[in-house]
Coordinates of C-alpha atoms in Angstrom, one line a residue:
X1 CA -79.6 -46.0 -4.6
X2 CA -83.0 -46.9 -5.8
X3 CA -85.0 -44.4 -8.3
X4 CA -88.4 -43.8 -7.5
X5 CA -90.9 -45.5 -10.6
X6 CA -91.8 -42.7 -13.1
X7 CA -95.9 -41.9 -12.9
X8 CA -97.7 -44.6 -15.4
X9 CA -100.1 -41.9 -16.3
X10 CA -99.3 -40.1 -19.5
X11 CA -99.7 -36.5 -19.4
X12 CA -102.6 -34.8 -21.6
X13 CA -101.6 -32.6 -24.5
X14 CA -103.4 -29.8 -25.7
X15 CA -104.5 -31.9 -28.8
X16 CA -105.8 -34.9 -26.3
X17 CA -109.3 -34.9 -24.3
X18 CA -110.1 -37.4 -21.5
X19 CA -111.1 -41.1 -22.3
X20 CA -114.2 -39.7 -20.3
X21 CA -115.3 -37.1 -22.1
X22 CA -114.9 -38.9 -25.3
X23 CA -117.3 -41.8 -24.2
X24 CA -120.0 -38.8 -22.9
X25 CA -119.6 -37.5 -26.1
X26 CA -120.1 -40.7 -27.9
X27 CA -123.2 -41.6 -26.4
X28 CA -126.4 -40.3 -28.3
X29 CA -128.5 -37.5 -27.7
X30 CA -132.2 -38.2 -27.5
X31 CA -134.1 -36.4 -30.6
X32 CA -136.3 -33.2 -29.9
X33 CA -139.5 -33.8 -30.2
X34 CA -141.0 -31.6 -33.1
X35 CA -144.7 -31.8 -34.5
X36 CA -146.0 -34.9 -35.9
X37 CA -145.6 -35.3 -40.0
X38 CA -148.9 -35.4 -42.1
X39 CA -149.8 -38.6 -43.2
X40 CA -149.5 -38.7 -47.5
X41 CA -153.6 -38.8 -48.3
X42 CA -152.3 -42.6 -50.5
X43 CA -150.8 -43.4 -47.0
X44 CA -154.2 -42.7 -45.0
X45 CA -156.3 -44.0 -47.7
X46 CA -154.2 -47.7 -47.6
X47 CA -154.4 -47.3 -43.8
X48 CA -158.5 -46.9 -43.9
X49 CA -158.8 -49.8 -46.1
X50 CA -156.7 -52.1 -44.4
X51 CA -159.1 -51.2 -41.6
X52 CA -162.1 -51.7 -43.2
X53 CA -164.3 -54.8 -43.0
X54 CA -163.4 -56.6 -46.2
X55 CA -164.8 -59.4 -48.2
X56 CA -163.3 -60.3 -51.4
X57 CA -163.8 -63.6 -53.8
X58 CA -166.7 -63.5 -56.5
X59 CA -168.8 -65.7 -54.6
X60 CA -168.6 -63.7 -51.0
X61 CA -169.1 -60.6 -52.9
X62 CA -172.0 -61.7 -55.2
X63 CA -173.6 -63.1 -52.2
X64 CA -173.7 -59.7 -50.2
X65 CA -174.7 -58.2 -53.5
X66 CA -177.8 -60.2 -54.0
X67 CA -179.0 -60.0 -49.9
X68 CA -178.6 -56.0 -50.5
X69 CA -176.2 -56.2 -47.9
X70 CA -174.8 -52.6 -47.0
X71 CA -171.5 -52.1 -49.0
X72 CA -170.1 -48.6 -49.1
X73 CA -167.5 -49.6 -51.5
X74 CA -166.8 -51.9 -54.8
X75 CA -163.0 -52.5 -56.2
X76 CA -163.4 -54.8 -59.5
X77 CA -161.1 -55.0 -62.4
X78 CA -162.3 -54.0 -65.6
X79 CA -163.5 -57.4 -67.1
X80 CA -165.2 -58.3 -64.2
X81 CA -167.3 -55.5 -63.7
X82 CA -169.2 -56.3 -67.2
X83 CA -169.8 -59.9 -66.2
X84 CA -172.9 -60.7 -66.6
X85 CA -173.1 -62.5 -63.2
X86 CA -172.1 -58.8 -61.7
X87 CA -173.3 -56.0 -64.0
X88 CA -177.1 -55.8 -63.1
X89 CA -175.6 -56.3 -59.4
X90 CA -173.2 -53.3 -59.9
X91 CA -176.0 -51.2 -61.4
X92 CA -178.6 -51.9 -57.9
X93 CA -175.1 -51.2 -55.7
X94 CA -174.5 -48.1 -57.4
X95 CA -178.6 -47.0 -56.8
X96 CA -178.2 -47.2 -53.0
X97 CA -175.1 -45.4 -52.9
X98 CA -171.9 -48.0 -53.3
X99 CA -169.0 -46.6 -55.0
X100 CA -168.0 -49.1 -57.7
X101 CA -164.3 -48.4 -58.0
X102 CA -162.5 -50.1 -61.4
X103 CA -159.1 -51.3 -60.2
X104 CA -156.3 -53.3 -61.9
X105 CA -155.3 -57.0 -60.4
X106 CA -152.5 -55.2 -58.3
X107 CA -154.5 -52.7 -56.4
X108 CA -156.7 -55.5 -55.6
X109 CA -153.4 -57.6 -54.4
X110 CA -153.0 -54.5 -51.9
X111 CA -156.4 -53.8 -50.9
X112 CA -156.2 -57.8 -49.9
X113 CA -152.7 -58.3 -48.9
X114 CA -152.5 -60.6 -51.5
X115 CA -155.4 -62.7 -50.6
X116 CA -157.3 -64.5 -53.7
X117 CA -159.8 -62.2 -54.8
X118 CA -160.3 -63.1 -57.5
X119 CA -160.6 -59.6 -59.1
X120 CA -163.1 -58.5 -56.7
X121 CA -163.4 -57.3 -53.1
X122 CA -165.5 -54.8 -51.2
X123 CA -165.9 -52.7 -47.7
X124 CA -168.9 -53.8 -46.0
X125 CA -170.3 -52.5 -42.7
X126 CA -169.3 -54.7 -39.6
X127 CA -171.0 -58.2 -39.2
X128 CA -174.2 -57.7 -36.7
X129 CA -174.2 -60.4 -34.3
X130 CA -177.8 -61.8 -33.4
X131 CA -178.8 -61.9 -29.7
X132 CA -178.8 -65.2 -28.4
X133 CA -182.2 -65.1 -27.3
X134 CA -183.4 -64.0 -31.2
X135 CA -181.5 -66.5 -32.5
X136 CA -183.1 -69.6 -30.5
X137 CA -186.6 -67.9 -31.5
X138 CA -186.1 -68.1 -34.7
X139 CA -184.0 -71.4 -34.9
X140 CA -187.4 -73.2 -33.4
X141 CA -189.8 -70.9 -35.7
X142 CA -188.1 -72.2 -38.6
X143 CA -187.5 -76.0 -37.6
X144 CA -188.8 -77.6 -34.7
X145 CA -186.0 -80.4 -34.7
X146 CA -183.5 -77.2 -35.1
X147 CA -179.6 -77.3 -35.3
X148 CA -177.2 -74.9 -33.8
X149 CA -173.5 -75.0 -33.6
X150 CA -171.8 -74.1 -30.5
X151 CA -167.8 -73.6 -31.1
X152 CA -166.0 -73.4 -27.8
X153 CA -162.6 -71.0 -28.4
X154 CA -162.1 -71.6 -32.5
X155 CA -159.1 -69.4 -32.8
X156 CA -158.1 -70.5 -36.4
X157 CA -160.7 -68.5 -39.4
X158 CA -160.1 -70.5 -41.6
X159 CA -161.3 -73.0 -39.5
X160 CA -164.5 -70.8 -38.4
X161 CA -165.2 -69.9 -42.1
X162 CA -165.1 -73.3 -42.8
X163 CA -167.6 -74.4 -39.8
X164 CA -169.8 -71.8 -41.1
X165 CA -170.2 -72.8 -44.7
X166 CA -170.8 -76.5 -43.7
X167 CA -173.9 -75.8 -41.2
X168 CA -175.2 -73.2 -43.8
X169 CA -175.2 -75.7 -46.4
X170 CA -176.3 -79.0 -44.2
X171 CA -179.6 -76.5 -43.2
X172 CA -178.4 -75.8 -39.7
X173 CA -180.0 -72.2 -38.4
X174 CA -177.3 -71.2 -36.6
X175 CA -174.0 -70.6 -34.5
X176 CA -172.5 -69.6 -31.3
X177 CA -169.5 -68.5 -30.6
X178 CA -167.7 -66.8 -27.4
X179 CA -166.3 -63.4 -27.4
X180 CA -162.8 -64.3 -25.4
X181 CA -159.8 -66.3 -26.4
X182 CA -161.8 -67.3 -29.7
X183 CA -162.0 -65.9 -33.8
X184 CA -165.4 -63.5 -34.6
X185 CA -166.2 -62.8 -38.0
X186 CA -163.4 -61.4 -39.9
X187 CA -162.8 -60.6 -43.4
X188 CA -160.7 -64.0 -43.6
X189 CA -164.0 -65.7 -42.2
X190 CA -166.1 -64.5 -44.6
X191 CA -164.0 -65.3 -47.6
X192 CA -163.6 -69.2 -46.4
X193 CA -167.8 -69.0 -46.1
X194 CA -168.0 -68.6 -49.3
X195 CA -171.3 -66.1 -49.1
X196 CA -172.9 -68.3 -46.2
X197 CA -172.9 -65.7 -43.7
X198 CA -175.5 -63.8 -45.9
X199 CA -178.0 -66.7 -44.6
X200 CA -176.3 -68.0 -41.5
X201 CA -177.5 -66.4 -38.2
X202 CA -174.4 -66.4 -35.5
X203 CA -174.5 -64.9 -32.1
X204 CA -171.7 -63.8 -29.6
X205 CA -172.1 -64.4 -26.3
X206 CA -169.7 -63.3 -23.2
X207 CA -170.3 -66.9 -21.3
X208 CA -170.8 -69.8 -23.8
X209 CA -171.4 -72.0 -20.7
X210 CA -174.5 -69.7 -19.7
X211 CA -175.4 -69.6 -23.5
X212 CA -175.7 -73.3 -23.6
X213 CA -177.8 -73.0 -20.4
X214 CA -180.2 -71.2 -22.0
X215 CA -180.5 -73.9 -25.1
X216 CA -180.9 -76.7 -22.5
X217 CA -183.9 -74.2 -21.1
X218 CA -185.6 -73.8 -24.3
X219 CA -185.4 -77.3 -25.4
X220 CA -182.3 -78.3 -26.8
X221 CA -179.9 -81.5 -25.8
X222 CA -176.5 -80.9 -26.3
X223 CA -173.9 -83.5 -28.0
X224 CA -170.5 -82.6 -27.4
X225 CA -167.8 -83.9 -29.9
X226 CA -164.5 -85.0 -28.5
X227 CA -161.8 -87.3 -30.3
X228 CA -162.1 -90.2 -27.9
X229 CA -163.9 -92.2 -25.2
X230 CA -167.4 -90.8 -26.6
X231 CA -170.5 -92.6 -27.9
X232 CA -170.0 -93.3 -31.8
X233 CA -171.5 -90.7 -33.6
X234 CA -174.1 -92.6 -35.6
X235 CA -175.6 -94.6 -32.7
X236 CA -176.9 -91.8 -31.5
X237 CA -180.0 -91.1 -32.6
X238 CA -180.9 -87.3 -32.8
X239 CA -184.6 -86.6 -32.7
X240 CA -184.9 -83.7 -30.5
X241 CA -183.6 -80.0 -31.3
X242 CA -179.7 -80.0 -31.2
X243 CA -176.8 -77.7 -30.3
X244 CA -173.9 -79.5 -31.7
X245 CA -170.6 -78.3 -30.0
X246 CA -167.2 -78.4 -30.8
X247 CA -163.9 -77.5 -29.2
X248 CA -160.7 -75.5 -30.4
X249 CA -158.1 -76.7 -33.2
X250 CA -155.2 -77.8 -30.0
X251 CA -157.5 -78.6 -27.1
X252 CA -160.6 -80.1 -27.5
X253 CA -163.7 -78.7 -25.3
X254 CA -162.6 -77.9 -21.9
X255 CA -164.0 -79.4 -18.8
X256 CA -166.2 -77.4 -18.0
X257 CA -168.3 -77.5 -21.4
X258 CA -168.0 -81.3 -21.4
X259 CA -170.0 -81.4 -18.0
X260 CA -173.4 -79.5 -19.5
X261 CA -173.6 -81.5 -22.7
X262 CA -176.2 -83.7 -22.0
X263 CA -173.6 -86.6 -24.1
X264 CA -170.8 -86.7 -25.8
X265 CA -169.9 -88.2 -28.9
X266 CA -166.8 -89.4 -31.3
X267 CA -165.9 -90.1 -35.1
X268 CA -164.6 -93.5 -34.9
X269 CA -161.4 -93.3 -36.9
X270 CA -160.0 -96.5 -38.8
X271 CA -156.4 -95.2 -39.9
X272 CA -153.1 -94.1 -38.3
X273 CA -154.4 -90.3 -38.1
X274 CA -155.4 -90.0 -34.4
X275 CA -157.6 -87.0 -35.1
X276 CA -159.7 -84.9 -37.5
X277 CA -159.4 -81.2 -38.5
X278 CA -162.1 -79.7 -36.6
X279 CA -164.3 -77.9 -39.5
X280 CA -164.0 -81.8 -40.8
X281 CA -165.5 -83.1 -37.9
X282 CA -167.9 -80.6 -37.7
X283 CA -169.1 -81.4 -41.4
X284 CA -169.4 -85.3 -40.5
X285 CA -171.1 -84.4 -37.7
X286 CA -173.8 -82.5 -39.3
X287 CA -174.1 -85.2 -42.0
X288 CA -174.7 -87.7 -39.9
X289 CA -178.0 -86.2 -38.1
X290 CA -179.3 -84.7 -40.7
X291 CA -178.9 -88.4 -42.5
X292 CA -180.8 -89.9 -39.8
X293 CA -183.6 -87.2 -40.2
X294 CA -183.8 -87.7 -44.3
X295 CA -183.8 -91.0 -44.1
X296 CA -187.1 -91.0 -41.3
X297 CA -188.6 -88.3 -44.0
X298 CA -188.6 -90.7 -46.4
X299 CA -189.6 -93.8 -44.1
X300 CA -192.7 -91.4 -43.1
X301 CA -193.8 -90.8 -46.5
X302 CA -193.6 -94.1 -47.8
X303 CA -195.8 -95.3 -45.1
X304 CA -198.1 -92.7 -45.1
X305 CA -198.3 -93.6 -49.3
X306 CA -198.8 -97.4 -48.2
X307 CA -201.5 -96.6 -45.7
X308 CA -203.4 -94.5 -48.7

């Protein structure tokens, strides 16, 4: 006679709960929602600086200092502060209003995220970008020959600041850069610059393409830079006013910005390296015309000194 197969389930003591309601008591309950903490006032106050539009480095700061740039706040360590390169700056600051704040190196290191300040930094208000249209006026008021830089989607600031401090110091009046998919003018930007933005004018514009439009409509001939298959940089000969334009750190000018330069150019290269940094280029670029425009200066007075 064959015996029927005993049940395989086990039977449930009193002690023992499903395998079911163990796992639903297992999972996690979602947290009630209750009313939002207060931020600590050190908390908010980090926050609002970290916000701010900083500068930082004695030069960036001394700059803004001496072109009575708005600053609504000073952080300088104690040594600093009675430098005589800062104290009569400190003193005017203080006049119109900024708070001059003496901090050690390590609140500095946190204002900055570490960044070199070099025992200085300070909140300033917001860059003011120039209209496009004011910039061109005052590029031709100043020079007739002007120079502009056009930067088509720099995303790197370090790169920017870099563009910005060579055209300041070559004697270009300007730049232009787009608002998309490209770097404005950050505290990062204006540290690299080195105090050039406190004489450089640079407009934003929604359409870069349009904006160089409106160059080739008041006068200007565009030279776009590319690594290779241009005309060699110092055959051409740049005697009319000149928007200089320059593409991002991976790409290179797009298509569409190489078709409206009016010709394109390259730094012929001589060793292995197959490119240049683009703030490099840009600074060999600007060498090179305003070369050619010192050295016809100089040819101009010497024969106007013959002729007399």
């Amino acid at each position: 006679m064959i015996k029927k197969s005993e049940n395989p389930k086990k039977k449930i003591g009193k002690d023992q709960k499903p395998l079911s309601e163990k796992l639903n008591r297992a999972k996690p309950t979602k947290p009630k929602l209750g009313k939002a903490s207060a931020i600590p006032k050190s908390a908010a106050a980090a926050t609002s600086e970290q916000d701010s539009d900083l500068i930082y480095g004695r030069h960036s700061v001394i700059a803004a200092l001496e072109n009575r740039r708005q600053i609504n706040r000073i952080w300088i360590t104690q040594n600093l502060r009675h430098d005589p390169r800062f104290y009569r700056l400190l003193l005017q600051a203080k006049e119109n209003g900024t708070v001059i704040d003496e901090v050690d190196y390590q609140r500095l290191d946190q204002i900055t995220h570490r960044g070199n300040h070099q025992g200085v930094a300070a909140q300033v208000s917001p860059y003011e970008y120039w209209e496009l249209s004011k910039l061109i006026e005052q590029a031709l008021a100043s020079d007739k020959k002007a120079v502009i830089l056009a930067a088509d989607s720099i995303t790197d600031p370090q790169n920017l600041g870099a563009i910005i401090r060579s055209g300041e110091a070559m004697g270009a009046q300007g730049l232009v850069l787009p608002q998309r998919r490209a770097v404005g003018i950050t505290s990062t930007v204006k540290k690299v610059a080195a105090g050039a933005l406190e004489n450089f004018r640079v407009a934003r514009v929604v359409n870069l393409a349009s904006a160089l439009e409106e160059f080739k409509t008041a006068g200007f001939w565009l030279y776009g830079t590319i690594t290779n298959g241009g005309k060699p940089l110092h055959t051409v000969k740049f005697t009319e006013p000149t928007v200089v334009v320059v593409g991002s750190e991976g790409e290179g000018l797009s298509l569409l910005i190489q078709r409206l330069c009016d010709e394109l150019v390259s730094i012929p290269l001589h060793g292995n390296t197959s490119s240049l940094n683009v703030s490099v280029a840009t600074g060999m670029a600007l060498y090179e015309i305003f070369r050619q425009r010192w050295c016809n200066t100089r040819e101009l007075v010497f024969f106007e000194k013959s002729k007399s």
